[in-house]
Short mmCIF file of C-alpha atoms in Angstrom, two decimals:
data_model
loop_
_atom_site.label_atom_id
_atom_site.label_comp_id
_atom_site.label_asym_id
_atom_site.label_seq_id
_atom_site.Cartn_x
_atom_site.Cartn_y
_atom_site.Cartn_z
CA MET A 1 133.76 121.72 30.94
CA ARG A 2 132.82 119.93 27.50
CA ASN A 3 130.37 117.24 26.93
CA ALA A 4 131.79 113.78 27.52
CA GLN A 5 130.80 112.77 23.90
CA THR A 6 132.92 115.44 22.24
CA MET A 7 136.17 114.31 24.41
CA ASN A 8 139.17 112.92 22.32
CA ASP A 9 139.00 109.56 23.82
CA TYR A 10 135.73 108.26 22.10
CA SER A 11 135.21 105.74 24.42
CA GLU A 12 134.35 108.04 27.55
CA ILE A 13 131.64 106.44 29.61
CA LYS A 14 131.35 103.47 27.32
CA HIS A 15 134.30 101.93 28.71
CA GLY A 16 133.12 102.63 32.36
CA LEU A 17 129.56 100.98 31.50
CA ALA A 18 131.54 97.94 29.97
CA CYS A 19 133.28 97.32 32.92
CA LEU A 20 130.21 97.67 35.12
CA GLU A 21 128.40 95.22 33.06
CA GLU A 22 131.06 92.83 33.41
CA ALA A 23 130.79 93.06 37.12
CA ARG A 24 127.12 92.40 36.54
CA LYS A 25 127.81 89.34 34.78
CA ARG A 26 130.33 88.08 37.38
CA GLY A 27 127.33 88.58 40.08
CA ILE A 28 129.49 91.51 41.73
CA THR A 29 127.00 94.10 41.35
CA GLU A 30 124.37 91.78 43.14
CA LYS A 31 126.84 91.63 46.16
CA LEU A 32 126.43 95.14 46.30
CA GLY A 33 122.58 94.86 46.23
CA ALA A 34 122.65 92.26 48.90
CA ALA A 35 124.96 94.61 51.23
CA LEU A 36 122.38 97.48 50.56
CA ASP A 37 119.03 95.45 51.37
CA ALA A 38 120.76 94.24 54.47
CA THR A 39 120.72 97.75 55.65
CA HIS A 40 117.31 98.75 54.13
CA ALA A 41 114.95 96.51 52.40
CA GLY A 42 114.32 97.73 48.82
CA VAL A 43 117.35 100.12 48.49
CA TRP A 44 119.00 98.26 45.62
CA SER A 45 115.84 98.18 43.65
CA GLU A 46 115.55 101.89 44.00
CA THR A 47 119.28 102.38 43.10
CA GLN A 48 118.91 100.78 39.85
CA ARG A 49 115.58 102.47 38.95
CA LEU A 50 117.53 105.58 39.69
CA PHE A 51 120.52 104.61 37.79
CA ASN A 52 118.67 103.27 34.56
CA SER A 53 116.31 106.27 34.41
CA TRP A 54 119.45 108.58 34.49
CA LEU A 55 121.74 106.74 32.28
CA PRO A 56 120.72 108.49 28.78
CA ALA A 57 121.66 111.83 30.51
CA MET A 58 124.90 110.43 31.77
CA PHE A 59 125.67 109.78 27.85
CA HIS A 60 124.19 112.74 26.58
CA ASN A 61 124.30 115.55 29.06
CA THR A 62 127.79 115.00 31.19
CA PHE A 63 130.31 117.42 31.02
CA ILE A 64 133.92 117.19 32.24
CA ALA A 65 137.12 119.29 32.68
CA CYS A 66 140.05 117.19 33.07
CA VAL A 67 143.21 117.91 34.79
CA SER A 68 146.54 115.94 35.34
CA GLU A 69 148.21 115.57 38.72
CA HIS A 70 151.23 117.45 38.84
CA LEU A 71 154.22 115.51 40.45
CA GLY A 72 156.32 118.71 41.24
CA PRO A 73 160.03 118.10 41.58
CA ILE A 74 159.43 114.46 40.79
CA ASN A 75 161.01 113.55 37.37
CA GLN A 76 161.75 117.62 37.22
CA GLU A 77 158.13 117.99 36.43
CA ASP A 78 158.47 121.51 37.77
CA THR A 79 161.12 122.70 35.31
CA LEU A 80 159.89 120.38 32.40
CA GLY A 81 156.16 119.44 32.73
CA ARG A 82 155.33 116.32 31.36
CA LEU A 83 156.07 115.40 27.80
CA SER A 84 153.10 113.11 26.80
CA MET A 85 150.89 116.19 27.54
CA TRP A 86 153.00 118.56 25.88
CA ARG A 87 152.49 116.10 22.86
CA ALA A 88 149.01 115.39 23.13
CA TYR A 89 147.43 119.03 24.29
CA GLY A 90 149.98 121.76 24.07
CA GLY A 91 149.98 122.97 20.54
CA VAL A 92 152.26 124.72 18.80
CA ASN A 93 152.25 127.58 21.67
CA GLY A 94 151.20 125.33 24.84
CA VAL A 95 151.85 126.17 28.23
CA ALA A 96 150.70 124.12 31.37
CA LEU A 97 148.67 126.04 34.05
CA ILE A 98 149.78 124.58 37.52
CA LEU A 99 146.74 124.87 39.58
CA ASN A 100 146.31 124.72 43.44
CA PRO A 101 144.23 121.76 44.05
CA ARG A 102 142.16 123.47 46.55
CA PHE A 103 139.45 124.05 44.02
CA LEU A 104 138.93 120.38 43.75
CA TYR A 105 137.52 120.12 47.20
CA ASN A 106 134.69 123.10 47.31
CA PRO A 107 131.89 121.44 48.99
CA ASP A 108 128.82 123.58 48.14
CA MET A 109 128.95 124.03 44.34
CA GLY A 110 125.54 122.48 43.57
CA SER A 111 126.16 119.44 41.54
CA ILE A 112 129.75 119.94 40.47
CA ALA A 113 131.90 116.85 41.33
CA THR A 114 135.39 116.15 41.36
CA SER A 115 137.15 112.63 41.11
CA PRO A 116 140.32 111.08 40.15
CA VAL A 117 140.08 108.68 37.39
CA LEU A 118 140.60 104.94 37.48
CA TYR A 119 142.51 103.40 34.83
CA ALA A 120 141.15 99.63 34.73
CA ASP A 121 140.37 96.88 32.48
CA ALA A 122 137.38 94.74 33.42
CA ASP A 123 139.25 92.64 35.64
CA GLU A 124 140.81 95.55 37.75
CA PHE A 125 137.56 97.13 37.63
CA CYS A 126 135.70 94.17 39.40
CA VAL A 127 138.83 94.09 42.19
CA GLN A 128 138.25 97.78 42.90
CA PHE A 129 134.38 97.28 42.80
CA THR A 130 134.52 94.17 45.12
CA SER A 131 136.91 96.14 47.56
CA MET A 132 134.14 99.09 47.66
CA ILE A 133 131.56 96.48 48.56
CA GLN A 134 133.52 95.29 51.40
CA GLY A 135 134.05 98.69 52.53
CA LEU A 136 130.54 99.26 52.73
CA GLU A 137 129.83 95.89 54.69
CA ASN A 138 132.24 97.04 57.28
CA ILE A 139 130.01 100.28 57.87
CA ALA A 140 126.98 98.34 57.81
CA ASP A 141 125.59 99.68 61.09
CA LEU A 142 126.18 103.29 60.14
CA LEU A 143 124.35 102.77 56.65
CA ALA A 144 121.45 101.21 58.62
CA ARG A 145 121.08 104.37 60.92
CA SER A 146 120.59 106.57 57.55
CA PRO A 147 117.60 107.13 55.70
CA ALA A 148 116.95 104.57 53.25
CA ASN A 149 116.60 107.44 50.10
CA GLN A 150 119.83 108.66 51.43
CA ILE A 151 121.67 105.21 51.15
CA ALA A 152 119.86 104.65 47.60
CA ASN A 153 121.21 108.36 46.20
CA LEU A 154 124.73 107.15 47.67
CA ALA A 155 124.64 103.88 45.89
CA PHE A 156 123.30 105.48 42.78
CA ASN A 157 126.70 108.01 42.84
CA VAL A 158 128.81 105.07 43.35
CA LEU A 159 127.45 103.38 39.90
CA LYS A 160 127.28 106.73 38.12
CA TYR A 161 130.95 107.78 38.73
CA SER A 162 132.16 104.24 38.39
CA ILE A 163 131.12 104.61 34.75
CA ILE A 164 132.05 108.41 34.27
CA CYS A 165 135.48 107.83 36.11
CA THR A 166 136.78 104.80 34.46
CA LYS A 167 139.37 104.91 31.99
CA HIS A 168 141.47 102.17 29.54
CA PRO A 169 144.54 101.66 31.30
CA GLY A 170 146.41 102.79 28.49
CA PHE A 171 145.74 106.49 29.51
CA ALA A 172 147.22 106.09 32.89
CA GLU A 173 150.24 108.11 32.50
CA GLU A 174 147.53 111.32 32.26
CA LYS A 175 146.84 111.06 35.97
CA GLU A 176 143.70 112.50 35.38
CA TRP A 177 141.29 114.05 37.86
CA ARG A 178 137.79 115.14 36.65
CA VAL A 179 135.43 118.10 37.26
CA ILE A 180 132.04 116.69 36.26
CA TYR A 181 128.70 118.74 36.01
CA SER A 182 125.17 116.82 35.20
CA PRO A 183 122.79 119.92 34.54
CA ASP A 184 119.79 117.78 34.11
CA MET A 185 120.69 116.29 37.53
CA GLY A 186 120.87 119.51 39.39
CA ALA A 187 122.03 123.18 38.12
CA SER A 188 124.69 124.94 39.71
CA LYS A 189 124.53 128.85 40.16
CA TYR A 190 128.28 128.94 39.81
CA VAL A 191 128.14 127.55 36.19
CA ARG A 192 127.25 129.45 33.06
CA GLU A 193 126.33 127.75 29.58
CA SER A 194 128.14 128.96 26.47
CA VAL A 195 127.82 127.87 22.93
CA GLU A 196 131.81 127.68 21.69
CA ILE A 197 133.38 126.46 18.22
CA ILE A 198 136.03 123.93 19.14
CA CYS A 199 138.12 122.29 16.20
CA ASP A 200 135.48 123.57 13.87
CA LEU A 201 132.59 121.75 15.95
CA PRO A 202 129.74 124.11 17.44
CA GLN A 203 129.06 122.82 21.11
CA VAL A 204 127.65 123.38 24.26
CA VAL A 205 130.25 124.08 27.21
CA GLN A 206 129.77 124.69 30.64
CA LYS A 207 131.92 127.31 32.48
CA ILE A 208 132.70 127.46 36.17
CA GLN A 209 132.98 131.20 37.08
CA LEU A 210 136.42 131.98 38.60
CA ARG A 211 135.45 133.94 41.19
CA ASN A 212 135.32 133.13 45.12
CA ASP A 213 132.16 133.22 47.34
CA PRO A 214 133.37 132.99 50.77
CA ASN A 215 129.97 133.55 52.04
CA ASN A 216 128.76 130.18 50.77
CA ASN A 217 132.19 128.40 51.42
CA ILE A 218 133.47 128.73 47.64
CA ILE A 219 137.46 129.51 47.77
CA GLY A 220 140.44 129.08 45.64
CA LEU A 221 138.78 129.91 42.20
CA ASP A 222 139.87 133.33 42.00
CA PRO A 223 142.59 133.06 39.32
CA SER A 224 145.48 134.68 41.37
CA GLU A 225 144.53 131.97 43.70
CA LEU A 226 143.88 128.94 41.19
CA ILE A 227 146.95 129.64 39.24
CA GLU A 228 149.94 128.62 41.12
CA SER A 229 152.40 128.74 38.28
CA ILE A 230 152.62 128.43 34.26
CA ILE A 231 155.20 126.58 32.42
CA ILE A 232 155.77 127.97 29.02
CA GLY A 233 156.57 125.35 26.06
CA PRO A 234 158.17 123.77 24.32
CA VAL A 235 157.43 126.42 22.21
CA LYS A 236 158.85 128.65 19.27
CA PHE A 237 158.91 131.73 20.87
CA PRO A 238 158.74 131.50 24.39
CA MET A 239 159.72 135.10 25.39
CA THR A 240 156.81 136.30 23.28
CA VAL A 241 154.58 134.00 25.31
CA ARG A 242 156.25 135.06 28.84
CA GLU A 243 155.71 138.79 27.91
CA ILE A 244 152.01 138.31 27.30
CA LEU A 245 151.51 136.14 30.19
CA TYR A 246 153.39 138.68 32.44
CA LYS A 247 151.09 141.66 31.24
CA ASP A 248 147.94 139.69 31.47
CA MET A 249 148.62 138.31 35.02
CA LEU A 250 149.66 141.82 36.12
CA ILE A 251 146.28 143.11 35.09
CA CYS A 252 144.65 140.48 36.80
CA GLY A 253 146.31 141.08 40.23
CA PHE A 254 148.77 138.37 40.38
CA SER A 255 151.96 138.79 42.74
CA ASN A 256 155.61 137.67 42.21
CA ILE A 257 154.82 137.11 38.66
CA ASN A 258 158.57 136.35 37.68
CA THR A 259 158.61 133.43 40.04
CA ARG A 260 155.56 132.08 38.56
CA ILE A 261 156.48 131.89 34.99
CA ARG A 262 158.87 129.27 33.73
CA GLU A 263 159.91 127.69 30.70
CA SER A 264 160.25 123.89 29.78
CA ASN A 265 163.70 123.32 28.10
CA ILE A 266 162.82 120.12 26.64
CA PRO A 267 164.04 120.29 23.06
CA LEU A 268 161.01 119.15 21.35
CA ARG A 269 160.94 120.51 17.73
CA ILE A 270 157.49 121.74 17.16
#
């Protein structure tokens, strides 16, 4: 997971914050406040306090790993991959790792969160935000029976992830999901910090340890379970890449390796 400030979309988080600010200008966030205060007086004020106090950390100490939805047989993605992703991220010898999405739903990994991305401009953001408020209003009785601090934390996370997981609609074909880690808001024992040089820039990265911990309900992270298959290419030397992948997967205990590795036949010149 890399710091959001170093990601290739330079507007990461800023775009979401601008959309939230537009919702404030249109009075929509005040509707959220009214819905919350109807369950517990003062919850909205506490939510705003939390949000404003943690906003600098969201900008400067949020780490994100990005994955794309894999559509499988639809549009032949099982055999081709997605051309836009090859061009943007494949490099000269790229492979696509097809992951079992079970890893997205591990519930007990500390402050690691996962979420799909909302591709929206300010208008669409406000539509979705209004729909969310209506959903909260529909469960007002349930919220009223929950502790006020719990509701404030829930509302804080609504605001937090609304800015972290909203992107410009021009990126919609990525179909992105995000794995999000905010160490200032709570560390996870399953993450290790490292300093790496990426594109000549020394930077801190956060690495999720790829091993299961069934005693704590952490499953699906072992590489042989996490990686369902690999699509090679388009690359110059697919057989060379395949041989190395086969050897490494054999060492790591993968089964049915030959059926897990396939080559993209997109005639793209690298």
